[in-house]
Short mmCIF file of C-alpha atoms in Angstrom, two decimals:
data_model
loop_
_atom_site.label_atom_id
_atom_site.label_comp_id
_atom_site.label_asym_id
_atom_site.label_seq_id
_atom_site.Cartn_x
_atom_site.Cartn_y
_atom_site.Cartn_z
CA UNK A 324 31.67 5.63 86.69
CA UNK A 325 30.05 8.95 88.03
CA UNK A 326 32.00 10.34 91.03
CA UNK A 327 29.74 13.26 91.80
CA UNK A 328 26.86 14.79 89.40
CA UNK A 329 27.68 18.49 88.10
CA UNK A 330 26.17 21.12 90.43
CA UNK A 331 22.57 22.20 89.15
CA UNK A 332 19.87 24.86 90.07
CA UNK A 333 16.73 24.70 90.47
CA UNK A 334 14.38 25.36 87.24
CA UNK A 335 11.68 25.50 89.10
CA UNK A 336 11.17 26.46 93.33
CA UNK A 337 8.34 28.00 95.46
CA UNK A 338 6.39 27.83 98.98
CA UNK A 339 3.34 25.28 99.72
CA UNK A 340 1.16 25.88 101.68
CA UNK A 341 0.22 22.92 103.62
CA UNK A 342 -1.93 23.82 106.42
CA UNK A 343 -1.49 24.90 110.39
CA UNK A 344 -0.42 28.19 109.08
CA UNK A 345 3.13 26.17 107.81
CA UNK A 346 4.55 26.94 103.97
CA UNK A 347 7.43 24.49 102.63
CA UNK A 348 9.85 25.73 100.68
CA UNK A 349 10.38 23.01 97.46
CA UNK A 350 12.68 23.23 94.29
CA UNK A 351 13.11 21.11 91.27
CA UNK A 352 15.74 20.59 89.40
CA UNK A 353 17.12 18.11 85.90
CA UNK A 354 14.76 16.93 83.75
CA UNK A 355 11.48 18.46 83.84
CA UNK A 356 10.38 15.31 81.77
CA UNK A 357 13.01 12.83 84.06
CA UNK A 358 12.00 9.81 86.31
CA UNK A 359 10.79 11.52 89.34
CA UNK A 360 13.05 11.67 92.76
CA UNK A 361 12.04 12.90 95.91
CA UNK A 362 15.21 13.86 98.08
CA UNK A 363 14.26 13.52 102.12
CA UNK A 364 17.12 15.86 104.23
CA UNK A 365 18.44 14.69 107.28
CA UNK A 366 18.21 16.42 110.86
CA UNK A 367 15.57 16.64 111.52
CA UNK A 368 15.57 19.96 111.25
CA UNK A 369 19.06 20.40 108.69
CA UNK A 370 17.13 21.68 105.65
CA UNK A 371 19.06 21.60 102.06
CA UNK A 372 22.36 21.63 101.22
CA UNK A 373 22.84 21.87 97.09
CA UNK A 374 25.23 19.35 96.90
CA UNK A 375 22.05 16.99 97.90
CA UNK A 376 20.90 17.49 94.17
CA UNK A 377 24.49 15.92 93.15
CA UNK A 378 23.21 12.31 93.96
CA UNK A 379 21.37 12.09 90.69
CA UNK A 380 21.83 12.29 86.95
CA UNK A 381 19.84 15.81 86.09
CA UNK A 382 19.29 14.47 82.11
CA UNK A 383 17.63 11.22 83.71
CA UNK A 384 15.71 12.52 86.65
CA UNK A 385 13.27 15.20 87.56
CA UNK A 386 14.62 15.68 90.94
CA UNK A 387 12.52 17.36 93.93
CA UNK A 388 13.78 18.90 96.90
CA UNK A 389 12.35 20.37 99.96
CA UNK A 390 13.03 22.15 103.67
CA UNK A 391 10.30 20.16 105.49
CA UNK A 392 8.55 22.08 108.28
CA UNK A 393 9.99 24.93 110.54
CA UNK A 394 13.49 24.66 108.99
CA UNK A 395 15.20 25.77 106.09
CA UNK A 396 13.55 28.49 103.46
CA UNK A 397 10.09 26.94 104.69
CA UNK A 398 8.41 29.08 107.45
CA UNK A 399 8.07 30.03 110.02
CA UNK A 400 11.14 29.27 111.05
CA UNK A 401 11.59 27.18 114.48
CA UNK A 402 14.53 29.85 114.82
CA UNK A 403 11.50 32.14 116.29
CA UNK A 404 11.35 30.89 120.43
CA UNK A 405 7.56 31.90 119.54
CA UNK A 406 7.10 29.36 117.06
CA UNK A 407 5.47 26.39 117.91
CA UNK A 408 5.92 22.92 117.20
CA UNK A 409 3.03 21.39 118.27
CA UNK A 410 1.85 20.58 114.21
CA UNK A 411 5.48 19.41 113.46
CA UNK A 412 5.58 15.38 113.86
CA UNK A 413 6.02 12.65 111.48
CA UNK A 414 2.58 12.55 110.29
CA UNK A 415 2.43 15.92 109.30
CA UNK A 416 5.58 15.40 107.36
CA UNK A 417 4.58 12.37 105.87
CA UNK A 418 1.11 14.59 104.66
CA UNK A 419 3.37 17.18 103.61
CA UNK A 420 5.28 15.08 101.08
CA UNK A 421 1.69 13.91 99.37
CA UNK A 422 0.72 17.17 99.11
CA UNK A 423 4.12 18.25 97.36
CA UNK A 424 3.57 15.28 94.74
CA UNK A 425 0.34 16.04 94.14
CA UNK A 426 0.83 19.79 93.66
CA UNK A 427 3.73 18.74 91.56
CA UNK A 428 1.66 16.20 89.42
CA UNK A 429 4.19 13.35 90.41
CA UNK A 430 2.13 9.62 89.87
CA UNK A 431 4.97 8.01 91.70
CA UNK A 432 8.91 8.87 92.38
CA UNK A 433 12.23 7.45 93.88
CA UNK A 434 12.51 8.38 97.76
CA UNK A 435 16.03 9.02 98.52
CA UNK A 436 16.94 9.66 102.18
CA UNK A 437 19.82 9.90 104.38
CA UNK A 438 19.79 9.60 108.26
CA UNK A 439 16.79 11.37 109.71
CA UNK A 440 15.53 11.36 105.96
CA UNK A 441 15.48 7.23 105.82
CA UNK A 442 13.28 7.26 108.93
CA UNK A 443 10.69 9.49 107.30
CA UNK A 444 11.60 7.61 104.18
CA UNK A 445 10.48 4.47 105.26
CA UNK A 446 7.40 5.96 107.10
CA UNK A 447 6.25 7.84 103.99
CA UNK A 448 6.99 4.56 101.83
CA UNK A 449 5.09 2.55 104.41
CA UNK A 450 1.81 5.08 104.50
CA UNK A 451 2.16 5.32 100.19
CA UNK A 452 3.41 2.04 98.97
CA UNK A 453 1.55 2.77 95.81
CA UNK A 454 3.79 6.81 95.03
CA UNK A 455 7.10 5.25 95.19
CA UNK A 456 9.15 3.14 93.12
CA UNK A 457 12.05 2.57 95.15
CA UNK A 458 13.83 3.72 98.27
CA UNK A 459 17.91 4.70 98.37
CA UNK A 460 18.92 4.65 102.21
CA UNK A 461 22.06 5.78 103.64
CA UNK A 462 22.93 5.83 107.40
CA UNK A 463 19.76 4.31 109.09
CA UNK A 464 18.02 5.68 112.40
CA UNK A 465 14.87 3.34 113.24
CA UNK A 466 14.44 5.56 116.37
CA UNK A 467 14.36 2.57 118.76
CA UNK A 468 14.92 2.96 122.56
CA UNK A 469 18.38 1.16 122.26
CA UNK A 470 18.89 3.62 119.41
CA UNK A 471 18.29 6.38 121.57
CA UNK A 472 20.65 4.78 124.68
CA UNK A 473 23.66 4.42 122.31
CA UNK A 474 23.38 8.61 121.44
CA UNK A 475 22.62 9.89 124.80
CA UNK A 476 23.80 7.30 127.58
CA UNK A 477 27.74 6.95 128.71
CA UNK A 478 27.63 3.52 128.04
CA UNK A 479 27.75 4.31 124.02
CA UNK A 480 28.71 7.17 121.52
CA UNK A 481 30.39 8.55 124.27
CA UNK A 482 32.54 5.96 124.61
CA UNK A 483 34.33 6.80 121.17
CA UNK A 484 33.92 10.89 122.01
CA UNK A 485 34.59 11.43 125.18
CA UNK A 486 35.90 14.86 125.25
CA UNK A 487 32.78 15.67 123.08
CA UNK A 488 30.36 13.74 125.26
CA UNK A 489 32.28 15.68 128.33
CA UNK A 490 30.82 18.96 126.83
CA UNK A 491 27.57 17.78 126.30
CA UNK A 492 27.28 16.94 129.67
CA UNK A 493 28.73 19.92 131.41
CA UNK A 494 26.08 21.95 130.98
CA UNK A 495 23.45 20.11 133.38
CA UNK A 496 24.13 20.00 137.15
CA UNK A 497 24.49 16.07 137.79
CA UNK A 498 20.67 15.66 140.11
CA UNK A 499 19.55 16.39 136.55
CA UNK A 500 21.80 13.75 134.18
CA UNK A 501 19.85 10.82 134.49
CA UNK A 502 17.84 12.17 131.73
CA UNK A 503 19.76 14.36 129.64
CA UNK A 504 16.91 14.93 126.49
CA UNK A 505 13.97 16.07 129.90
CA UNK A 506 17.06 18.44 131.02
CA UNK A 507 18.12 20.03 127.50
CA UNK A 508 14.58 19.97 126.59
CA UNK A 509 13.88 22.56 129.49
CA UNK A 510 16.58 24.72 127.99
CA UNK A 511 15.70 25.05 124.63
CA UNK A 512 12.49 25.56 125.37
CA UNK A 513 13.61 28.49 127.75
CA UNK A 514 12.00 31.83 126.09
CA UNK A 515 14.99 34.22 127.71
CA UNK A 516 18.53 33.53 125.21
CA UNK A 517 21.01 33.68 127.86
CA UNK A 518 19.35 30.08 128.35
CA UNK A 519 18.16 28.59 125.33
CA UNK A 520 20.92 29.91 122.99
CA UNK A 521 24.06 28.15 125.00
CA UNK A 522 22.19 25.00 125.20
CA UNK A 523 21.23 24.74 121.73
CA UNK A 524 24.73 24.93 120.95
CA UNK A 525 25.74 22.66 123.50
CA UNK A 526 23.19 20.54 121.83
CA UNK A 527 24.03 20.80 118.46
CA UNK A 528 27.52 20.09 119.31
CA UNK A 529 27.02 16.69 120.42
CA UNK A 530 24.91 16.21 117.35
CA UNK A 531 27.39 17.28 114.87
CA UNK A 532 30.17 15.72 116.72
CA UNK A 533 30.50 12.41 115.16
CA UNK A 534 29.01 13.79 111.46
CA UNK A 535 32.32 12.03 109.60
CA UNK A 536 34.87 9.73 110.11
CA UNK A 537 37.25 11.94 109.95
CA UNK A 538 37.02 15.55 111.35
CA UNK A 539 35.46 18.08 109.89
CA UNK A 540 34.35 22.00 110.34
CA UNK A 541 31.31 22.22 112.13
CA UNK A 542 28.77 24.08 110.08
CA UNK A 543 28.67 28.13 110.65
CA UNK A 544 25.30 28.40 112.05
CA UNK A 545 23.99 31.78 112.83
CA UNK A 546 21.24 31.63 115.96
CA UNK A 547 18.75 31.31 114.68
CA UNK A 548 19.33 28.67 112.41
CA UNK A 549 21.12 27.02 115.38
CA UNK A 550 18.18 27.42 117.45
CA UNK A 551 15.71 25.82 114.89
CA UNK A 552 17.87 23.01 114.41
CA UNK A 553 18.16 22.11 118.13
CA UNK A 554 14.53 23.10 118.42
CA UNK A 555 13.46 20.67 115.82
CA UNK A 556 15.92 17.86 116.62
CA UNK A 557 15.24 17.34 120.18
CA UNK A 558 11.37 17.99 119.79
CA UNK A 559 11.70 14.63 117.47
CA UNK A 560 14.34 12.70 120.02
CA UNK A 561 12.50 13.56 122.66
CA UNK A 562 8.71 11.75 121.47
CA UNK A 563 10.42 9.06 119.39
CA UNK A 564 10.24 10.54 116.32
CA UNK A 565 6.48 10.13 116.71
CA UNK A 566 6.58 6.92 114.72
CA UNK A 567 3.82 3.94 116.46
CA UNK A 568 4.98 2.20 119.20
CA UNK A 569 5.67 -1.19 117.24
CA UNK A 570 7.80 1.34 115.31
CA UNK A 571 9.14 0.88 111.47
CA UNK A 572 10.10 -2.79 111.16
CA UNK A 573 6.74 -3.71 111.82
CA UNK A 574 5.59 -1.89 108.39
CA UNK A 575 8.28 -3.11 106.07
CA UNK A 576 5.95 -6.15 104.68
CA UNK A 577 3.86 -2.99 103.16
CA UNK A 578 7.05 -2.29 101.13
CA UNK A 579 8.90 -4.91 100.45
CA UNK A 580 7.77 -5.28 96.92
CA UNK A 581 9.81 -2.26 96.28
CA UNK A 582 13.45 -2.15 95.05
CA UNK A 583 16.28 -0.61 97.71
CA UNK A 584 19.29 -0.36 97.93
CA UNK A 585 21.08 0.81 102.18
CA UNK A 586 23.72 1.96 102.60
CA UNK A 587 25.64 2.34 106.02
CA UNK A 588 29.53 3.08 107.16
CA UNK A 589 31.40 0.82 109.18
CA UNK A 590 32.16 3.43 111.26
CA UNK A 591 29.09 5.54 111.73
CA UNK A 592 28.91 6.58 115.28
CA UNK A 593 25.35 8.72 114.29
CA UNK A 594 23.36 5.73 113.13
CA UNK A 595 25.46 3.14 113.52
CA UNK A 596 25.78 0.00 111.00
CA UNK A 597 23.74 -2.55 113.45
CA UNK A 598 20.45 -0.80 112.46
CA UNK A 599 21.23 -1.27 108.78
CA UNK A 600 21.82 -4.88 108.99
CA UNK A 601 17.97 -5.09 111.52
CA UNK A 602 16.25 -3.41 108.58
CA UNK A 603 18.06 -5.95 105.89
CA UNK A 604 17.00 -8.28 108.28
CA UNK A 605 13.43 -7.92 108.09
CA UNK A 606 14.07 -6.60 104.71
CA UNK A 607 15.85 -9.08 103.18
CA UNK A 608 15.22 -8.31 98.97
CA UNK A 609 17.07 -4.97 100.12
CA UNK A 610 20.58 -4.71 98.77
CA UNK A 611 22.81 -4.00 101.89
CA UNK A 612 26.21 -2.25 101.63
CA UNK A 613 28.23 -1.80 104.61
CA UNK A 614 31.22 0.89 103.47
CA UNK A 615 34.43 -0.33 105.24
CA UNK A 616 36.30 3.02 105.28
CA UNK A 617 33.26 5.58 105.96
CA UNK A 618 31.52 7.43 108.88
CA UNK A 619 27.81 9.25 108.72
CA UNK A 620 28.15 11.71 106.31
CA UNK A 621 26.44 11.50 102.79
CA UNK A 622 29.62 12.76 100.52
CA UNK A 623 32.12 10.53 101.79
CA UNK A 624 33.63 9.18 98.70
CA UNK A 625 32.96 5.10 99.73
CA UNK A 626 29.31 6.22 100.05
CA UNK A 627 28.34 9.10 97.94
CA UNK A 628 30.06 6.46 95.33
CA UNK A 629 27.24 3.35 96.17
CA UNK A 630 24.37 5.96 96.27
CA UNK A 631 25.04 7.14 92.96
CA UNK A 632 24.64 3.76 91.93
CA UNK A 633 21.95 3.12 93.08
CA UNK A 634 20.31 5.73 91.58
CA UNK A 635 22.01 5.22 88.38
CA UNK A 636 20.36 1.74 88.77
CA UNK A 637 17.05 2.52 89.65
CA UNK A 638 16.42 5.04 87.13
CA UNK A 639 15.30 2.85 84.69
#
């Protein structure tokens, strides 16, 4: 049994331009001649990483990457206070991804996505049943309002982190915690540093906080890249990740036709397991795994392990 794919480079990378003056950087890598499989990064706002092309066998599949909007190699980078992120939402993604297959000449592909990159996995799935052949799914975030209590309430996450939730927090004078997105929102958005720059890391650490299940190094993010990340994350948390207002389990009958495999950790604080099981609930031809000894994060060995399975599996 593979363990972890051999680390590849691209053959094959460039920018797309895909309208509202936005260009997305996209790579491909494997098999030029491989089953195509679309990899969707988490975030938002993370960009790629290239272990994320070790999840698949490069002689089997023609594997595409890319930094979706504002983040990443694409440009211009949400890094730049100037930018704006007014043609950054869901939709735009989800256009973004058809006009990648299209300029790639893809008919139809595997959509792999992790976190952030199952929500936008499942919307792009739901608005193009007929381009995908499958969806792989680890750590799922429907983007529900409980979803959003349990991350930025004290009556969840923080529960298990309080010394990180205590940091978090410390930043906002208390007539402003009753809404803690409004109050960091006003921050980030702030065009002078001094402001924006300590509460995009105060952001970002509360988002990276509970990554693993066991600690790990947070990521060495220079500002800007820190700033684009917490631009890009809390401009999605903060308008529900633009999905409808019936939100993603109302969709899934358009899909459920389609093989998939979830994945989730036991103990995944981020997304945790209970929004798995409500999407194998209305999903029930989905193959559920529930990893007893994992957190979040994508190369844990209990996880990494099932997802490579499944797209050993699904190759075919």
């Amino acid at each position: 049994m593979i363990d972890w794919y051999p680390k590849t480079e691209p053959y094959d990378s460039g920018l797309l331009a895909v309208g509202d003056g936005n260009e997305i950087y996209w790579e491909t890598c494997g098999n030029p001649a491989g089953k195509p499989a679309l990899f969707l990064h988490g975030g938002p706002g993370g960009g790629l990483l290239p272990d994320h092309r070790r999840f698949f066998d490069p002689d089997a599949y023609r594997i595409v990457l890319f930094d979706q909007r504002n983040c990443g190699r694409s440009r211009p980078h949400a890094g730049d206070p100037a930018v704006s992120l007014r043609h950054n939402t869901t939709p735009h993604l989800v256009a973004d991804i058809e006009r990648l297959r299209e300029h790639l000449g893809v008919e139809r592909w595997l959509v792999f996505g992790g976190s952030w990159g199952t929500t936008l996995g499942l919307a792009y799935a739901q608005a193009h049943p007929g381009r995908v052949t499958g969806l792989v799914l680890r750590g799922v975030w429907l983007v529900r309002p409980g979803d959003q209590a349990w991350s930025f309430t004290p009556s969840g996450a923080a529960h298990l982190f309080p010394a990180e939730w205590a940091a978090f927090v410390a930043p906002i004078p208390a007539e402003e915690r009753h809404d803690l997105i409004a109050a960091y929102g006003r921050r980030i958005a702030d065009p002078d540093p001094a402001v924006h720059l300590p509460a995009a890391r105060a952001w970002m650490g509360w988002e990276l906080s509970a990554n693993t299940l066991l600690p790990v190094a947070p990521p060495d993010l220079d500002d800007a890249m820190l700033l684009g990340f917490a631009r890009i994350t809390h401009h999605y948390i903060a308008n529900g990740a633009f999905l409808p207002d019936e939100g993603l389990l109302a969709g899934i009958d358009r899909i459920r036709h389609l093989p998939a495999v979830i994945v989730n950790g036991r103990y995944d604080i981020k997304t945790p397991p209970g929004q798995a099981w409500a999407l194998h609930q209305a999903w029930p031809e989905a193959e559920l795994h529930i990893v007893e000894d994992a957190g979040h994060g994508g190369s844990e060995p209990g996880i990494r392990s099932l997802l490579i399975q499944a797209t050993d599996r699904l190759r075919s």
